[in-house]
Short mmCIF file of C-alpha atoms and ligand atoms in Angstrom, two decimals:
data_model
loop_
_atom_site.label_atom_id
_atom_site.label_comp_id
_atom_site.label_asym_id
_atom_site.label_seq_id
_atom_site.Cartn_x
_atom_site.Cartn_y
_atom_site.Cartn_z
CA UNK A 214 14.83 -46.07 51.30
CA UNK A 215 17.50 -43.60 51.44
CA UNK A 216 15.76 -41.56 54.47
CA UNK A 217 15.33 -44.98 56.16
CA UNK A 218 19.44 -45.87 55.64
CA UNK A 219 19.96 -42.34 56.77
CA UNK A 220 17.88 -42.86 60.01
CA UNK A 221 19.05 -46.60 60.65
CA UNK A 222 22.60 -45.37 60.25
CA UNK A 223 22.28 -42.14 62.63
CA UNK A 224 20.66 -44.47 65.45
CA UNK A 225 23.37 -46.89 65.13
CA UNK A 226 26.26 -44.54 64.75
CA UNK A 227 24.73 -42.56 68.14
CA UNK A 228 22.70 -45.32 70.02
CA UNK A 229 22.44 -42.71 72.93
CA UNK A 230 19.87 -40.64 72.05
CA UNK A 231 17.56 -44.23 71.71
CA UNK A 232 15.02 -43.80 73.85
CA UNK A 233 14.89 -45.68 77.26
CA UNK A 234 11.79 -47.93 77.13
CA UNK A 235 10.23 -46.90 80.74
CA UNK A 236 7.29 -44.50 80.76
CA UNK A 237 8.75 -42.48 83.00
CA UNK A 238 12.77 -42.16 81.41
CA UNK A 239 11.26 -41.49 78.14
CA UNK A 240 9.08 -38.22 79.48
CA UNK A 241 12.26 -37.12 80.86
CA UNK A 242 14.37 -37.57 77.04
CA UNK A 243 11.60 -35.43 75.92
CA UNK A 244 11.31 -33.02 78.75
CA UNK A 245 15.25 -32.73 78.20
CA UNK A 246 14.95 -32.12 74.81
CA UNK A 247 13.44 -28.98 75.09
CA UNK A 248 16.13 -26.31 76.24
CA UNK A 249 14.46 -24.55 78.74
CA UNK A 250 18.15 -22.88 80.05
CA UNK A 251 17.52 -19.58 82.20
CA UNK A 252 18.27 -17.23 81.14
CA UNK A 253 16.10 -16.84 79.09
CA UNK A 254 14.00 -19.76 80.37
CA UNK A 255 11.74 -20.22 77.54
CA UNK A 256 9.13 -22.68 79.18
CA UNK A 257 6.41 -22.36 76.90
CA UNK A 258 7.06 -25.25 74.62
CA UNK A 259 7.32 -27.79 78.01
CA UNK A 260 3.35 -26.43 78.76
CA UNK A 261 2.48 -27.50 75.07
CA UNK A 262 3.87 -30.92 75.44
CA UNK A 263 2.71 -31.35 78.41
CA UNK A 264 -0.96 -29.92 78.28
CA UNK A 265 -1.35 -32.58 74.82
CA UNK A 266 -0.83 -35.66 76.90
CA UNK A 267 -2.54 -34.41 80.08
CA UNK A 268 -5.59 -33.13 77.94
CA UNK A 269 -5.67 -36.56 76.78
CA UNK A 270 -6.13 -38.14 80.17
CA UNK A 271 -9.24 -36.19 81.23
CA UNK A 272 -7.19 -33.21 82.73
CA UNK A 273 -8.71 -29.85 82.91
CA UNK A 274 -5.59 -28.03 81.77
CA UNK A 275 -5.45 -24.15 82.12
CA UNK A 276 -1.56 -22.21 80.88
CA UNK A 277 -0.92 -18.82 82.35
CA UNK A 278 1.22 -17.01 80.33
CA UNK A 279 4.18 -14.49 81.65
CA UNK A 280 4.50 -10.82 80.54
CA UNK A 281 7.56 -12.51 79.07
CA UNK A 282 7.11 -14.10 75.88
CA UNK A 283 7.79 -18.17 75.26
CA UNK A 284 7.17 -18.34 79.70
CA UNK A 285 4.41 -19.49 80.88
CA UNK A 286 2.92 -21.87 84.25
CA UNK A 287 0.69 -24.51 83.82
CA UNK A 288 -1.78 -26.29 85.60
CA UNK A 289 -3.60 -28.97 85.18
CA UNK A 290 -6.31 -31.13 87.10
CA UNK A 291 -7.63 -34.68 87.79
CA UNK A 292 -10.82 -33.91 89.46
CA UNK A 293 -11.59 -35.14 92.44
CA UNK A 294 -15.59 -35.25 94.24
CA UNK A 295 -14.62 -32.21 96.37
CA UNK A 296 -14.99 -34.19 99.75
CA UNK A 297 -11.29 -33.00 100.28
CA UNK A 298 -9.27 -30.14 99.07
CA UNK A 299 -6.43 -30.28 96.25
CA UNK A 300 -2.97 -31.94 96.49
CA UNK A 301 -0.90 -29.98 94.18
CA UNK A 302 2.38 -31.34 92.99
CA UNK A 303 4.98 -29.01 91.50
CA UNK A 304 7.64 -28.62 89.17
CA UNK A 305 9.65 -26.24 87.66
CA UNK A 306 10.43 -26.55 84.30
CA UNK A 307 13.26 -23.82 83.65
CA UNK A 308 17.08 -25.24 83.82
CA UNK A 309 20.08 -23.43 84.97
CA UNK A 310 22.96 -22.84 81.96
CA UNK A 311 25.56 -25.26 81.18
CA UNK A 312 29.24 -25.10 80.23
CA UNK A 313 28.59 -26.79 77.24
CA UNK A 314 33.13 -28.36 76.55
CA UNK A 315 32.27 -29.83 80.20
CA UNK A 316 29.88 -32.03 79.24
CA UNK A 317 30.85 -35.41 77.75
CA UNK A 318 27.43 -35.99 75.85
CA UNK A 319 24.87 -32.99 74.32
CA UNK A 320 23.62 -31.71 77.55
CA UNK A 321 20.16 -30.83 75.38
CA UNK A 322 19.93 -34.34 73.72
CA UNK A 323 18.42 -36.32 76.40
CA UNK A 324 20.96 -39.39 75.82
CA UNK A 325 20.47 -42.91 77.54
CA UNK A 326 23.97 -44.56 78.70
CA UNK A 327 24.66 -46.23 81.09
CA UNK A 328 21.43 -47.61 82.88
CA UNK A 329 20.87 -43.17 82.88
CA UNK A 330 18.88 -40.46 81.79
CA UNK A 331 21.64 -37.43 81.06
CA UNK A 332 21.41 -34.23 80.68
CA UNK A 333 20.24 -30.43 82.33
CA UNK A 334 17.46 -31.27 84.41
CA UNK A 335 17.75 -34.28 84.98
CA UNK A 336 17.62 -34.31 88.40
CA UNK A 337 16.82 -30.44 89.02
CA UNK A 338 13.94 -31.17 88.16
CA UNK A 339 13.02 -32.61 84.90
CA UNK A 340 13.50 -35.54 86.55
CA UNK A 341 11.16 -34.99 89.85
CA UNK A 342 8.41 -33.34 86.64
CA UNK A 343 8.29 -36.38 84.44
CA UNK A 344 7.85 -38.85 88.08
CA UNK A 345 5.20 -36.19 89.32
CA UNK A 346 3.74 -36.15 85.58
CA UNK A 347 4.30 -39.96 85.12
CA UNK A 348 2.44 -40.95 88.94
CA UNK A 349 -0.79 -38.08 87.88
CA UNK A 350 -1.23 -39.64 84.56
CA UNK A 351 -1.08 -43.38 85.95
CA UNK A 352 -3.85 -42.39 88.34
CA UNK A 353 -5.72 -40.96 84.81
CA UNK A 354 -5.00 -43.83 82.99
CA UNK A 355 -6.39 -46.39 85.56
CA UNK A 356 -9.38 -44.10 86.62
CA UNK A 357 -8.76 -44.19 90.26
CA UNK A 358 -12.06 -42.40 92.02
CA UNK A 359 -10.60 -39.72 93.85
CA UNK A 360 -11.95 -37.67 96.78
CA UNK A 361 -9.90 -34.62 96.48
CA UNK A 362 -8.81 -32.70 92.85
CA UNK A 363 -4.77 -33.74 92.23
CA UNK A 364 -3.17 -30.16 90.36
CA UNK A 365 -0.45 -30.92 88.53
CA UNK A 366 1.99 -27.70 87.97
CA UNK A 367 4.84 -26.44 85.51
CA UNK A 368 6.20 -23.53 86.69
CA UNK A 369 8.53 -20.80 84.45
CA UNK A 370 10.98 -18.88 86.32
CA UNK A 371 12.17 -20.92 89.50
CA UNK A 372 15.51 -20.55 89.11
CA UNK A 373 15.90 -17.09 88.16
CA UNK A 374 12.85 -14.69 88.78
CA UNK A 375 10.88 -12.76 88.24
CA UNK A 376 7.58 -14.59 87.05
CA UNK A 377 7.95 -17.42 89.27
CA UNK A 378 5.41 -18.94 91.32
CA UNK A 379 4.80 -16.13 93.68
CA UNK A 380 4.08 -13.85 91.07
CA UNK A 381 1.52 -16.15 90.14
CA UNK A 382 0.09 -16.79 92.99
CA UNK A 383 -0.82 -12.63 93.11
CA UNK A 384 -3.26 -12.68 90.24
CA UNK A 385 -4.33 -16.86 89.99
CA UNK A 386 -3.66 -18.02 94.04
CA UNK A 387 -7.47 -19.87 93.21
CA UNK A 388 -5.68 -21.78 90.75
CA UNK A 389 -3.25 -23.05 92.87
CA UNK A 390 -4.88 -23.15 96.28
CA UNK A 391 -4.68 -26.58 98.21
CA UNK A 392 -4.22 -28.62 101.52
CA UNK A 393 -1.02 -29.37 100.62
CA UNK A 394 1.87 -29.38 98.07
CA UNK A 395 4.60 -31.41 96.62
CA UNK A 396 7.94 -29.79 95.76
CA UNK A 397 11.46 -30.71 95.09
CA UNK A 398 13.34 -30.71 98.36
CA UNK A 399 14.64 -33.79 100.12
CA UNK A 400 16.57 -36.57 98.85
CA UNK A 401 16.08 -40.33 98.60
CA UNK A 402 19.79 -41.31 98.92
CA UNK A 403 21.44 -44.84 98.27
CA UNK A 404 24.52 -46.33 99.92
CA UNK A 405 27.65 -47.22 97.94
CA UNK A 406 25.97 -50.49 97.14
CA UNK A 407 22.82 -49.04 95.81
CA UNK A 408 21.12 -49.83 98.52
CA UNK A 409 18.43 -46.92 99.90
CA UNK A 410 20.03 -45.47 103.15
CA UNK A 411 17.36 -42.93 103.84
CA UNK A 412 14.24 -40.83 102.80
CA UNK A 413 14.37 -37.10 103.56
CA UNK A 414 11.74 -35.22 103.23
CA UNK A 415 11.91 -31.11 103.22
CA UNK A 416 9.98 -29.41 105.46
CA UNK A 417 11.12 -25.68 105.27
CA UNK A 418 13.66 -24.15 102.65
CA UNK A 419 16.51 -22.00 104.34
CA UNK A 420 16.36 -18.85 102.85
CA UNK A 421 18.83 -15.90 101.57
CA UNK A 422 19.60 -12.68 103.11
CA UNK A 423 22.24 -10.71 101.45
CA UNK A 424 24.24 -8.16 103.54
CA UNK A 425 26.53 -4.84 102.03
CA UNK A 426 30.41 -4.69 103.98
CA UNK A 427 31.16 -1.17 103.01
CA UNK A 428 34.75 -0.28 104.43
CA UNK A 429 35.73 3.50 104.25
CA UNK A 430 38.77 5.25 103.48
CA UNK A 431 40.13 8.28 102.13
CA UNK A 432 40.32 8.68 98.68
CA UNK A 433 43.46 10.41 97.15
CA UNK A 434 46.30 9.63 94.48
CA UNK A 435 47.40 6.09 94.18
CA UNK A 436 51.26 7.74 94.61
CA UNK A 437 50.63 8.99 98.08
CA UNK A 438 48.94 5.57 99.60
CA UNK A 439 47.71 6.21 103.12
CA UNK A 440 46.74 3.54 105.74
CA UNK A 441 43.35 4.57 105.79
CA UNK A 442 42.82 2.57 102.59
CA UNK A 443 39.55 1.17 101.80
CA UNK A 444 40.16 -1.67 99.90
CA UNK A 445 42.74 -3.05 102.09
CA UNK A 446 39.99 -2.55 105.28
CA UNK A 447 37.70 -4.10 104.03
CA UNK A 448 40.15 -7.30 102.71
CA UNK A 449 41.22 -7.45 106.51
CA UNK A 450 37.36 -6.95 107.46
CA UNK A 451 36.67 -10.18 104.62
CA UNK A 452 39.34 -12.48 105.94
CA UNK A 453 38.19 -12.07 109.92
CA UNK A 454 34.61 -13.50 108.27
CA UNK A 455 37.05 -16.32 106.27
CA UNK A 456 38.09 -17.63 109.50
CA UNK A 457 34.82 -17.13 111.12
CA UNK A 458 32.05 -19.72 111.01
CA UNK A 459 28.58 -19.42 112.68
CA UNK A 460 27.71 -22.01 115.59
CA UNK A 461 25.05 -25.12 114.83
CA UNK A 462 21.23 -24.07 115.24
CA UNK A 463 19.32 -27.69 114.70
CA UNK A 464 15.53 -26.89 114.20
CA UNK A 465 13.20 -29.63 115.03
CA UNK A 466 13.62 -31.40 111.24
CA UNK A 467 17.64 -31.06 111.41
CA UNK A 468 17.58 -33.29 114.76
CA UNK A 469 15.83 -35.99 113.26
CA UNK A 470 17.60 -35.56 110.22
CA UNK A 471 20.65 -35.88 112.30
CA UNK A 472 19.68 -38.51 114.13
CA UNK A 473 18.58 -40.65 110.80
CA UNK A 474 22.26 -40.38 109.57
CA UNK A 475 23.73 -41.51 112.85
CA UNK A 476 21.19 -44.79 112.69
CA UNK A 477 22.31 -45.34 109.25
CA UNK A 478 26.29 -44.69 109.12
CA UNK A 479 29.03 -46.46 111.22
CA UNK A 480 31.40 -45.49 114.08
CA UNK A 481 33.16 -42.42 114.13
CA UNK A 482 30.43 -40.86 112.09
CA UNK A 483 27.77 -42.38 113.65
CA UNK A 484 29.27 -40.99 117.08
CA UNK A 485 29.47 -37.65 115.18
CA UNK A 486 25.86 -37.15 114.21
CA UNK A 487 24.83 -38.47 118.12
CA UNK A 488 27.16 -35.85 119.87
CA UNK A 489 25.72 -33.16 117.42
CA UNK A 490 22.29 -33.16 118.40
CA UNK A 491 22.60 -34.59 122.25
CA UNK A 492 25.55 -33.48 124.10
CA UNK A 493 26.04 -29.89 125.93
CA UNK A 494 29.59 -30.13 126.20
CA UNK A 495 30.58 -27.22 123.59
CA UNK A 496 34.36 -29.05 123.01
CA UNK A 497 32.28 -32.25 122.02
CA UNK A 498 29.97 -30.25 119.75
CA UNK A 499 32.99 -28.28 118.09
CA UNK A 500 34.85 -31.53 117.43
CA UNK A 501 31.54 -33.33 115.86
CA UNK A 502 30.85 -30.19 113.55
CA UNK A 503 34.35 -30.18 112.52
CA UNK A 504 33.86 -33.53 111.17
CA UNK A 505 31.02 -33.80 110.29
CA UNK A 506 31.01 -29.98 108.16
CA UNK A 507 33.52 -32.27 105.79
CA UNK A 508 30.66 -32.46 103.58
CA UNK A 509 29.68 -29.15 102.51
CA UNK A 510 26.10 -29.86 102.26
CA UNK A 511 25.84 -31.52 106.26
CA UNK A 512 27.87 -28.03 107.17
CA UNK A 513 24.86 -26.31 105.30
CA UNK A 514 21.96 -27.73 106.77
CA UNK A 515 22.92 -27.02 110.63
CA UNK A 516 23.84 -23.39 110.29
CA UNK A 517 23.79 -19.95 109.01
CA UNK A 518 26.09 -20.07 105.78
CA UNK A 519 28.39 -17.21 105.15
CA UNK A 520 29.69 -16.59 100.94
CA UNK A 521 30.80 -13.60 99.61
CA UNK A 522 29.68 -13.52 95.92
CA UNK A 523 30.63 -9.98 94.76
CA UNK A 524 33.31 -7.55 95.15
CA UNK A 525 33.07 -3.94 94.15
CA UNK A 526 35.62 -1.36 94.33
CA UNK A 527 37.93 1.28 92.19
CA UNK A 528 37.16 3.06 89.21
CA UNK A 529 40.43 4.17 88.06
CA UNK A 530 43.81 3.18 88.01
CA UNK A 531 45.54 6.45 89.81
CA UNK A 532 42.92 6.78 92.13
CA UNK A 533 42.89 5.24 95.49
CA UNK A 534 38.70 4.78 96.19
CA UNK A 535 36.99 6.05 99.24
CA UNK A 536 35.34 2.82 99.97
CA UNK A 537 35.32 -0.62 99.11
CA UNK A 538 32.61 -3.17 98.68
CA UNK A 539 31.70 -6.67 99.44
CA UNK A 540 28.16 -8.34 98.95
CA UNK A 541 27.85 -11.39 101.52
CA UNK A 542 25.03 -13.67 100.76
CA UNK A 543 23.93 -16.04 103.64
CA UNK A 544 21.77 -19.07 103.58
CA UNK A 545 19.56 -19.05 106.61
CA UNK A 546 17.71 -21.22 109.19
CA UNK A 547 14.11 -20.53 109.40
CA UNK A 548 13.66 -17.70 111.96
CA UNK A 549 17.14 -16.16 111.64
CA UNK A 550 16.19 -12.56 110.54
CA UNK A 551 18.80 -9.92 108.93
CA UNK A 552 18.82 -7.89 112.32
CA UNK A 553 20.58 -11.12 113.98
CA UNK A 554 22.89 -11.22 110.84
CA UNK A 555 23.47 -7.55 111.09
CA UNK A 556 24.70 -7.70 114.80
CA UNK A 557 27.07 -10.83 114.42
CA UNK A 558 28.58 -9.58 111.92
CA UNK A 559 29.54 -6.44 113.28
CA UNK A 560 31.19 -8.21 115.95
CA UNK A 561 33.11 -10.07 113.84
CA UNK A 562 34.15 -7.80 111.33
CA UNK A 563 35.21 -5.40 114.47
CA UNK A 564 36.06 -2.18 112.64
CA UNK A 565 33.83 0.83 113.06
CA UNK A 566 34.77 1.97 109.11
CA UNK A 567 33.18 -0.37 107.95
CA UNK A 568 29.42 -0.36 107.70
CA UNK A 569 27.49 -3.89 107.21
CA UNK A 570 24.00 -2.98 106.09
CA UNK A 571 20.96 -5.08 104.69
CA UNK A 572 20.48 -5.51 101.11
CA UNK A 573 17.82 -7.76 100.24
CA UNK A 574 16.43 -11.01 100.71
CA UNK A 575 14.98 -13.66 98.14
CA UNK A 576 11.47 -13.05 97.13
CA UNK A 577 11.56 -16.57 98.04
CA UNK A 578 11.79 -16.27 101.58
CA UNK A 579 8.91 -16.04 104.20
CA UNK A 580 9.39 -14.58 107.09
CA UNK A 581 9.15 -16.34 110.56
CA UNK A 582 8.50 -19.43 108.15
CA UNK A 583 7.50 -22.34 110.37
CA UNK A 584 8.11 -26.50 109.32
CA UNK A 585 5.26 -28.04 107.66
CA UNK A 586 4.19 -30.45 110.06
CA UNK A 587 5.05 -33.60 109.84
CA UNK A 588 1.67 -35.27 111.00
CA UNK A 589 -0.08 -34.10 107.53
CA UNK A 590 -2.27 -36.71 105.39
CA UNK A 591 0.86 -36.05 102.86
CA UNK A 592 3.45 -36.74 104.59
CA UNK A 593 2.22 -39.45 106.36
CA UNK A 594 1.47 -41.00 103.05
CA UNK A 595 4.89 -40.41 101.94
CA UNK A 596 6.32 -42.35 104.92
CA UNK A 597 3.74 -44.93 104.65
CA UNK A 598 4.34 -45.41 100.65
CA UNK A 599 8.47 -45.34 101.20
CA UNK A 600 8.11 -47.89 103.65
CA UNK A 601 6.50 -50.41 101.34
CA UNK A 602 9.01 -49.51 98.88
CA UNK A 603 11.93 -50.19 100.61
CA UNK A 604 10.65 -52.00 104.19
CA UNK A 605 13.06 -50.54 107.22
CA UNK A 606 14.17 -47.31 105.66
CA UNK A 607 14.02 -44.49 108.00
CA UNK A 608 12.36 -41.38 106.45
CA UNK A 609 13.25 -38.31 108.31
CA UNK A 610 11.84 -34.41 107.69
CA UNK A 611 14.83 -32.49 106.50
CA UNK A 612 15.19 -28.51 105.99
CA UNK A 613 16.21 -28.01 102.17
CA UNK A 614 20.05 -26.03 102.02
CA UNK A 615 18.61 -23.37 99.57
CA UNK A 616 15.51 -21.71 98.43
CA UNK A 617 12.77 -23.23 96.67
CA UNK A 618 9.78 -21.56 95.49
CA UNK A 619 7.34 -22.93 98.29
CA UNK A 620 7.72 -19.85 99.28
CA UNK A 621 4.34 -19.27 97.54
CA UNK A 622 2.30 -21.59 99.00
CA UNK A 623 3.75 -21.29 102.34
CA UNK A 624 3.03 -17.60 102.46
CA UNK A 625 -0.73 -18.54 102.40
CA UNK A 626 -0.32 -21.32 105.03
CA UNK A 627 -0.44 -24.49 102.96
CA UNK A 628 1.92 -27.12 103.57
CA UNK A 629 4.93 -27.77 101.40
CA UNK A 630 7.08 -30.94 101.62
CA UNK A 631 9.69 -30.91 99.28
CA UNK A 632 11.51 -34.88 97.51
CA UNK A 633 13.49 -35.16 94.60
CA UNK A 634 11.75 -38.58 94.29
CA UNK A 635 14.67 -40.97 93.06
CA UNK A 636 17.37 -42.44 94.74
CA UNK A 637 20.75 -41.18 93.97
CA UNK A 638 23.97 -41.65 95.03
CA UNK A 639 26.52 -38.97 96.22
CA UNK A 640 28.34 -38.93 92.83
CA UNK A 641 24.93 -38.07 91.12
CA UNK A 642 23.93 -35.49 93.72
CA UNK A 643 26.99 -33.44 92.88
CA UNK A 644 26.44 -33.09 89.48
CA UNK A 645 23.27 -31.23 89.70
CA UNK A 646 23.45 -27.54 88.84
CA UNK A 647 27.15 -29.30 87.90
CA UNK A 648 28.04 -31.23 84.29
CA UNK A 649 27.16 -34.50 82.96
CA UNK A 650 23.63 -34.06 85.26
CA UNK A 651 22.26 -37.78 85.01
CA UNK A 652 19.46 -39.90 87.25
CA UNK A 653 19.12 -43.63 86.61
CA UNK A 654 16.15 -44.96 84.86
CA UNK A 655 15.27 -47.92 87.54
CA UNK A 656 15.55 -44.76 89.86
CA UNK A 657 12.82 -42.45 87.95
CA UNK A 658 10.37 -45.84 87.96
CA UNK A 659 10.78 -46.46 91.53
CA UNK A 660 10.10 -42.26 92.20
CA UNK A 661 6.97 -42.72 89.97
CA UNK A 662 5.68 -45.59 92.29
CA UNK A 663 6.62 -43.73 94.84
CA UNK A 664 4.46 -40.64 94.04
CA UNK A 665 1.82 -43.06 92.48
CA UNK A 666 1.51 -45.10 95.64
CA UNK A 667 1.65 -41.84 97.79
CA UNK A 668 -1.06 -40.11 95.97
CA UNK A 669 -3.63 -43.29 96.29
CA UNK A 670 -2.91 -42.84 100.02
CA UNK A 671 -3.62 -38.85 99.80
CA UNK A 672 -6.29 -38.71 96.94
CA UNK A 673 -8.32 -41.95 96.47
CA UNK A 674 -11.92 -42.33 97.54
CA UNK A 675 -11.70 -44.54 100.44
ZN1 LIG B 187 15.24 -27.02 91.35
#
């Protein structure tokens, strides 16, 4: 009696953390629920909730555990008759950190408020992992004949290596071999009235090449200062790449992508997006980046990004250093290779004291990467299923601002398209990797039909 006052009284005094009475919004509370914050990125305990209800369902469930202890992938499959090969759909299941007095509910607590799911993940991607989970086990529980195996993944380590997918794919790439793969990637955003404006789908990932400024000086007592100083050279070296911006490169996906936003957004915009990707005049093309680059993620997509992310110089107060250091990190088109980097940056920075030299590039990134097509049974059924979803939509390939790890199926040649499969609205797009991360419910059902629907397409026997 006194347990059931305590409980009655704790859900009434939170009435948050009820849970949210859709399949898929409830998988999420309890994906949430398990801090899987990396570092350290303790996955483990998402594999053993998750192989329990998958076993369940008739999936052959295999975990791979990590040199690291409470990380591990798993994988699990519907079989299929064989007369295809897999569709794998993947999901990481390690969060990034939170700043914990930014958040206005428990970001661990998976609370309901609002019409929402809140909380890390979900929308990176315990979100896109309970619609994946939610549209495979749907397909279980109605015992759909299907021609080709569906794999259904949880990966450790996506957002912070090392034991991520590609190491994974060196010892168990039979495991995870198919025709094609579903990732996070794209978005599936809605217009101030909630309507769905578009469907992007990713294509490629841009990827990260990091590059060492190392300005040189003399090194001597901080009372004499000469003009030779390094830390001042390479400041004036850093603000000549402040004002410097790289030019638009639109691959094949950004044009439509382009294009798609220019169909779906009014005058001067609309005008923007055209003159982007169809005039020659170079004035006209300055003016519509200008605008358009307004929104930091557009400005991202069409170009080589340039951030400087660490600083390193000095060692003691009296001492004026002999050189200076500043780690650049740039995003990437496809194709764009550190040699390119290497040479425009020279040219910009313009001093022959200081060096710019490679220093590494994500274990993520595949060289000479090229788009998965667009023509694929996969992605075909994706347009095809959005369009019954919401009739007129477009749905345009997109390339995907940062890295994912697709990386690992791509380096073999499969296929990756990447969704975050639930329509969101600006305000909830910048909150990912942000605080208060939230996705609304009647957003995670309509993902799940869309993967649901999409897989039929892909998967069923005909
Ligand atoms: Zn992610």
């Amino acid at each position: 009696m006194r347990c059931l006052f305590i409980v009655a009284a704790l859900w009434l005094s939170s009435g948050l953390t009820a849970l949210a009475a859709t399949p898929t919004a409830d998988l999420l509370v309890e994906l949430i629920r398990a801090d899987t914050s990396n570092p350290p990125g303790k996955t483990a305990q998402l594999d053993e909730l998750m192989q329990a209800k998958l076993t369940r369902l008739g999936f052959t469930v295999e975990i791979f555990p990590t040199p690291d202890s409470g990380k591990s992938h798993l994988i699990a499959r519907l079989k299929g008759d064989g007369s295809a090969r897999p569709v794998l759909l993947a999901s990481h299941a390690d969060v990034v950190g939170v700043e914990r007095d930014k958040w206005t509910v428990d970001p661990f607590a998976g609370v309901v408020k609002d019409g929402s799911v809140w909380g890390r993940g979900a929308i990176d991607f315990k979100g896109g992992m309970a619609v994946f989970a939610e549209a495979v086990m749907r397909l279980a529980r109605n015992k759909i004949p299907l021609r080709r195996d569906v794999i259904f993944m949880i990966e450790a380590d996506e957002e912070s290596a090392p034991y991520n997918t590609t190491w994974l794919s060196q010892s168990h790439w039979d495991a995870m071999d198919c025709e094609f793969a579903l990732n996070e990637g794209g978005w599936i955003m809605k217009r101030a009235d909630g309507k769905v404006r578009y469907v992007s789908i990713s294509t490629a990932d841009k990827s990260s090449i990091a590059l060492l400024l190392t300005a040189h000086g003399v090194s001597t007592h901080s009372s004499m200062p000469r003009p030779d100083n390094a830390i001042f050279r390479l400041s004036k070296a850093l603000a000549r790449l402040a004002d410097y911006d790289t030019k638009p490169q639109l691959t094949a996906s950004t044009r439509e992508f382009f294009l798609t936003l220019a169909k779906t957004s009014e005058p001067p915009e609309s005008k923007y997006f055209y003159d982007l990707v169809n005039s020659h005049d170079p004035a006209v093309i300055a003016r519509a980046d200008r605008e358009i680059s307004k929104d930091y993620l557009l400005h991202a997509i069409m170009r080589n990004t340039i951030a400087p992310v660490f600083l390193n110089a000095g060692f003691r107060g009296n001492v004026i250093p002999g050189s200076a250091q500043a780690t650049i990190n740039f995003r990437v088109i496809p194709g764009t290779t550190a040699a390119d980097l290497i040479a425009e940056i020279k040219k910009v920075v313009a001093d022959p004291e200081v060096d710019v030299t490679y220093q590494g590039a994500s274990p993520n990134a595949v060289p000479g990467t090229v788009e998965s097509p667009t023509n694929s049974d996969l992605y075909r059924a994706l347009v095809e299923s959005a369009g019954q979803l919401w009739p007129g939509v477009p749905v345009t390939p997109y390339l995907f601002q940062a890295g994912t790890d697709a990386g690992a199926w791509r380096r073999h040649g499969v296929p990756v398209y990447g969704i975050y499969p639930y329509p969101i609205s600006n305000d909830d797009l910048s909150r990912m990797h942000g605080n208060d991360e939230r996705v609304p419910i009647d957003s995670l059902e309509q993902g799940a039909d869309l993967i649901y629907r999409t897989l039929l397409r892909v998967a069923a026997r005909q």
